[in-house]
Structures are given as structure tokens and as C-alpha cells.
Amino acid sequence: MVLIGYSGHAFVVADILHASGNAASFYCDKEEKHFNPWKLSYLGSESEKPALEIMRKKGVFIAIGDNSIRSKIQNFLKSNKIIPANAIHSSAIISLMTKITGAGIMIAPGAIINPLVTIGDGVIFNSGCIVEHECAIGSYAHIAPGAVLCGNVIVGKRTLIGAGAVVRQGLKIGENVVVGAGATVVKDIPDNVIVMGNPAIRPS
């Protein structure tokens, strides 16, 4: 397996892959890293032909936390007919009524995903988050550690739900939104805004 990106988020991904028996052997990044805890071989940029050939043979996961960058790289890989793998930790609790049909999805230890949740490509579910029934998570969204989405929540593409945030049932969170850590969301949020606090509002 090839990791694209090799820093904090990638270390979590590498651990999940290792635990699942699909350990990473290579990484791509802007530059070679001095800190290399998994002793991976450096391939250079993910856009270079030799790296792409290894990805086709060995598989790839985009281990980058930034939602927009992850989206751009996954679209680039798709244009080269490369579909990223999923990284799902065995301790995650995922309803049998939730079908994971997207690519490049990470589900970390202790995450809980309940029935009839739909999940887009490249979504990150961090440790201990809870996604209740019938939520819809847009592509390249990021549900941070300990965040809670109550039932029937819609999360737009490339949106970040911060650590420990809680979103009330039945709400719609737009695209490219940032919900601050610990926020309590009690009403719909439009696209392209930042909210924080309890109740969550735009900072003045």
C-alpha cells in the first residue's frame, strides 16, 4: 500500500492499515521525511509516473487531513483510473444497514456509525465519533474525534465537524463549513461559513 501524505493523520492511517493486515510500504509527499516511524520507502510526488505505477499494483490511500487537498488528489487519481482503498479499524462499530460504497474512507478506532448512514468518497471518521441513523455525509467531509451527529443530519462536501462538536438531529450543514471544536449546532448552517460556541454561531 502507498500512503499519500506522511505526517500526523497518516500515522493514524498507517496504524489502521497495519492492524488490518494491509500495511503500507511506501509514501508520497512533497519531500522525504526525517521522521519515518513505519520505515516506509519514499516515492516522491504522487503525480510522478513511477509512483502511479506502484499505486496501481499495490493500492493507495490518501492520508491527508485537509479536505480540499484530499479531494483534489482523489480526483487526480480517478483521472488516472486509480481508486483509493478504504482504511477501517476493526474496533469501529458499523451497522450492517450502512453500506460503504465510497472510496478513500477512513474509519478510526472506536467510531460508531449507525443504520442507514450514507457516506461519500474520502470521508474521515476520527476516533470515538458517533454518527446516528440516516445521516448523509458528503464527500471529503471530516468528522473529528468525539463529534456526535444525531439522526438525519446532512453534512456537505469538504465540511469539518470539529472535535467534540454536537449536531442536533435533522439539521443540514452546508459545504465547506467549519464547525469549531466543542460547538453545539442547533440550526442549519449555510455553505462556506465557520461557526463555534454553544449555541454555534459565526464569530464576530
Tab-separated table of C-alpha atoms in Angstrom:
chain	number	residue	atom	x	y	z
A	1	MET	CA	0.000	0.000	0.000
A	2	VAL	CA	1.126	3.565	-0.760
A	3	LEU	CA	0.258	6.451	1.562
A	4	ILE	CA	-0.110	9.910	0.060
A	5	GLY	CA	0.985	12.248	2.832
A	6	TYR	CA	3.124	11.185	5.772
A	7	SER	CA	2.570	13.158	8.958
A	8	GLY	CA	0.122	13.072	11.877
A	9	HIS	CA	-3.044	11.955	10.077
A	10	ALA	CA	-1.048	9.479	8.006
A	11	PHE	CA	0.306	7.878	11.171
A	12	VAL	CA	-3.263	7.070	12.250
A	13	VAL	CA	-3.994	5.647	8.802
A	14	ALA	CA	-0.780	3.596	8.812
A	15	ASP	CA	-1.747	2.107	12.169
A	16	ILE	CA	-5.240	1.184	10.898
A	17	LEU	CA	-3.817	-0.425	7.769
A	18	HIS	CA	-1.206	-2.319	9.772
A	19	ALA	CA	-3.886	-3.645	12.154
A	20	SER	CA	-5.986	-4.817	9.192
A	21	GLY	CA	-3.107	-6.768	7.648
A	22	ASN	CA	-2.752	-4.358	4.723
A	23	ALA	CA	0.315	-2.475	5.891
A	24	ALA	CA	1.738	0.469	3.965
A	25	SER	CA	5.185	0.035	2.409
A	26	PHE	CA	5.607	3.344	0.527
A	27	TYR	CA	4.698	7.006	0.839
A	28	CYS	CA	4.446	10.077	-1.378
A	29	ASP	CA	4.928	13.619	-0.106
A	30	LYS	CA	6.407	16.945	-1.150
A	31	GLU	CA	9.710	15.962	0.424
A	32	GLU	CA	11.276	12.994	2.159
A	33	LYS	CA	10.521	12.891	5.875
A	34	HIS	CA	13.207	12.552	8.541
A	35	PHE	CA	10.666	11.094	10.969
A	36	ASN	CA	9.658	7.757	9.457
A	37	PRO	CA	8.163	5.581	12.230
A	38	TRP	CA	6.861	2.891	9.843
A	39	LYS	CA	10.110	2.759	7.825
A	40	LEU	CA	8.281	3.379	4.549
A	41	SER	CA	10.078	3.887	1.249
A	42	TYR	CA	9.804	7.378	-0.265
A	43	LEU	CA	8.420	7.573	-3.820
A	44	GLY	CA	8.453	11.348	-4.379
A	45	SER	CA	5.325	13.096	-5.682
A	46	GLU	CA	2.114	11.145	-6.224
A	47	SER	CA	1.876	12.675	-9.709
A	48	GLU	CA	5.089	11.057	-10.957
A	49	LYS	CA	4.745	8.062	-13.271
A	50	PRO	CA	6.775	5.560	-11.178
A	51	ALA	CA	4.639	6.333	-8.111
A	52	LEU	CA	1.420	5.943	-10.105
A	53	GLU	CA	2.550	2.551	-11.383
A	54	ILE	CA	3.245	1.309	-7.854
A	55	MET	CA	-0.159	2.595	-6.705
A	56	ARG	CA	-1.851	0.599	-9.456
A	57	LYS	CA	-0.088	-2.562	-8.321
A	58	LYS	CA	-0.040	-2.106	-4.539
A	59	GLY	CA	-3.034	0.142	-3.771
A	60	VAL	CA	-3.120	3.637	-2.302
A	61	PHE	CA	-4.676	5.649	0.498
A	62	ILE	CA	-4.778	9.468	0.661
A	63	ALA	CA	-3.629	10.139	4.227
A	64	ILE	CA	-4.117	13.918	4.258
A	65	GLY	CA	-6.400	15.649	6.738
A	66	ASP	CA	-7.072	18.785	4.666
A	67	ASN	CA	-10.435	18.201	2.975
A	68	SER	CA	-9.805	20.276	-0.151
A	69	ILE	CA	-6.374	18.792	-0.806
A	70	ARG	CA	-7.702	15.268	-0.272
A	71	SER	CA	-10.485	15.983	-2.773
A	72	LYS	CA	-8.093	17.287	-5.429
A	73	ILE	CA	-5.729	14.326	-5.084
A	74	GLN	CA	-8.525	11.762	-5.214
A	75	ASN	CA	-9.934	13.381	-8.360
A	76	PHE	CA	-6.435	13.276	-9.878
A	77	LEU	CA	-6.120	9.585	-9.061
A	78	LYS	CA	-9.544	8.870	-10.553
A	79	SER	CA	-8.442	10.604	-13.766
A	80	ASN	CA	-5.599	8.073	-13.819
A	81	LYS	CA	-8.019	5.192	-13.182
A	82	ILE	CA	-6.725	4.618	-9.639
A	83	ILE	CA	-9.314	4.128	-6.887
A	84	PRO	CA	-8.063	4.567	-3.302
A	85	ALA	CA	-8.651	1.843	-0.747
A	86	ASN	CA	-10.618	2.292	2.484
A	87	ALA	CA	-8.979	2.131	5.923
A	88	ILE	CA	-11.377	0.803	8.576
A	89	HIS	CA	-10.280	-0.165	12.085
A	90	SER	CA	-11.682	-3.422	13.440
A	91	SER	CA	-12.864	-1.719	16.649
A	92	ALA	CA	-15.209	0.621	14.754
A	93	ILE	CA	-18.890	-0.263	15.134
A	94	ILE	CA	-20.624	-0.002	11.772
A	95	SER	CA	-24.246	-1.005	11.225
A	96	LEU	CA	-24.859	-3.756	8.707
A	97	MET	CA	-27.510	-1.393	7.341
A	98	THR	CA	-24.855	1.123	6.364
A	99	LYS	CA	-23.198	0.255	3.065
A	100	ILE	CA	-19.733	1.684	2.476
A	101	THR	CA	-19.644	2.162	-1.280
A	102	GLY	CA	-17.289	5.156	-1.487
A	103	ALA	CA	-13.501	5.089	-1.850
A	104	GLY	CA	-10.725	6.544	0.286
A	105	ILE	CA	-12.791	6.444	3.501
A	106	MET	CA	-11.077	6.291	6.900
A	107	ILE	CA	-12.912	4.980	9.980
A	108	ALA	CA	-10.764	5.200	13.102
A	109	PRO	CA	-10.806	3.154	16.324
A	110	GLY	CA	-13.996	3.407	18.354
A	111	ALA	CA	-16.054	5.244	15.753
A	112	ILE	CA	-19.760	4.332	15.716
A	113	ILE	CA	-21.820	4.541	12.536
A	114	ASN	CA	-25.466	3.598	12.929
A	115	PRO	CA	-28.059	2.327	10.410
A	116	LEU	CA	-28.782	3.859	7.017
A	117	VAL	CA	-25.910	6.340	7.021
A	118	THR	CA	-24.684	7.276	3.534
A	119	ILE	CA	-21.009	8.123	3.054
A	120	GLY	CA	-19.299	9.909	0.167
A	121	ASP	CA	-15.764	9.428	-1.087
A	122	GLY	CA	-12.779	10.368	1.047
A	123	VAL	CA	-14.642	10.901	4.333
A	124	ILE	CA	-12.693	10.816	7.625
A	125	PHE	CA	-14.386	9.445	10.753
A	126	ASN	CA	-11.961	10.049	13.614
A	127	SER	CA	-11.645	8.161	16.884
A	128	GLY	CA	-14.765	7.917	19.024
A	129	CYS	CA	-17.100	9.920	16.782
A	130	ILE	CA	-20.782	8.909	16.682
A	131	VAL	CA	-22.886	9.177	13.541
A	132	GLU	CA	-26.500	8.332	14.221
A	133	HIS	CA	-29.169	6.831	11.947
A	134	GLU	CA	-29.883	8.157	8.456
A	135	CYS	CA	-27.146	10.789	8.363
A	136	ALA	CA	-25.704	11.701	4.952
A	137	ILE	CA	-22.003	12.551	4.929
A	138	GLY	CA	-20.789	14.361	1.821
A	139	SER	CA	-17.542	13.524	0.057
A	140	TYR	CA	-14.290	14.624	1.741
A	141	ALA	CA	-16.022	15.677	4.944
A	142	HIS	CA	-14.177	15.160	8.237
A	143	ILE	CA	-15.915	14.115	11.454
A	144	ALA	CA	-13.315	14.829	14.155
A	145	PRO	CA	-12.654	12.863	17.373
A	146	GLY	CA	-15.636	12.632	19.711
A	147	ALA	CA	-18.030	14.563	17.470
A	148	VAL	CA	-21.683	13.485	17.603
A	149	LEU	CA	-24.148	13.741	14.729
A	150	CYS	CA	-27.682	12.987	15.874
A	151	GLY	CA	-30.102	11.332	13.448
A	152	ASN	CA	-30.909	12.599	9.956
A	153	VAL	CA	-28.086	15.142	9.792
A	154	ILE	CA	-26.798	16.131	6.355
A	155	VAL	CA	-23.131	17.157	6.169
A	156	GLY	CA	-21.971	18.847	2.973
A	157	LYS	CA	-18.848	18.172	0.956
A	158	ARG	CA	-15.459	19.152	2.433
A	159	THR	CA	-17.028	20.172	5.764
A	160	LEU	CA	-15.214	19.750	9.076
A	161	ILE	CA	-17.182	18.879	12.221
A	162	GLY	CA	-14.692	19.704	14.987
A	163	ALA	CA	-13.639	17.548	17.922
A	164	GLY	CA	-16.389	17.089	20.495
A	165	ALA	CA	-18.960	19.066	18.496
A	166	VAL	CA	-22.622	18.012	18.680
A	167	VAL	CA	-25.105	18.497	15.827
A	168	ARG	CA	-28.819	18.286	16.679
A	169	GLN	CA	-30.984	15.849	14.740
A	170	GLY	CA	-32.493	16.778	11.391
A	171	LEU	CA	-30.118	19.627	10.538
A	172	LYS	CA	-28.375	20.436	7.275
A	173	ILE	CA	-24.737	21.556	7.384
A	174	GLY	CA	-23.575	23.093	4.095
A	175	GLU	CA	-20.450	22.535	2.029
A	176	ASN	CA	-17.007	23.856	3.067
A	177	VAL	CA	-18.217	24.583	6.602
A	178	VAL	CA	-16.033	24.511	9.716
A	179	VAL	CA	-17.819	23.661	12.961
A	180	GLY	CA	-15.466	24.519	15.821
A	181	ALA	CA	-14.359	22.059	18.468
A	182	GLY	CA	-16.959	21.616	21.209
A	183	ALA	CA	-19.644	23.558	19.340
A	184	THR	CA	-23.335	22.735	19.718
A	185	VAL	CA	-25.174	23.147	16.430
A	186	VAL	CA	-28.908	23.781	16.842
A	187	LYS	CA	-29.860	25.185	13.422
A	188	ASP	CA	-28.964	24.692	9.766
A	189	ILE	CA	-25.649	26.154	8.566
A	190	PRO	CA	-25.190	27.531	5.027
A	191	ASP	CA	-22.199	26.852	2.796
A	192	ASN	CA	-18.740	28.368	3.346
A	193	VAL	CA	-19.022	29.598	6.944
A	194	ILE	CA	-17.272	28.986	10.272
A	195	VAL	CA	-19.329	28.514	13.437
A	196	MET	CA	-18.337	27.948	17.048
A	197	GLY	CA	-19.690	28.000	20.569
A	198	ASN	CA	-22.867	26.901	22.330
A	199	PRO	CA	-25.110	27.523	20.516
A	200	ALA	CA	-22.887	27.555	17.435
A	201	ILE	CA	-22.761	30.952	15.722
A	202	ARG	CA	-20.433	32.775	13.344
A	203	PRO	CA	-17.627	34.558	15.204
A	204	SER	CA	-17.995	38.339	15.234
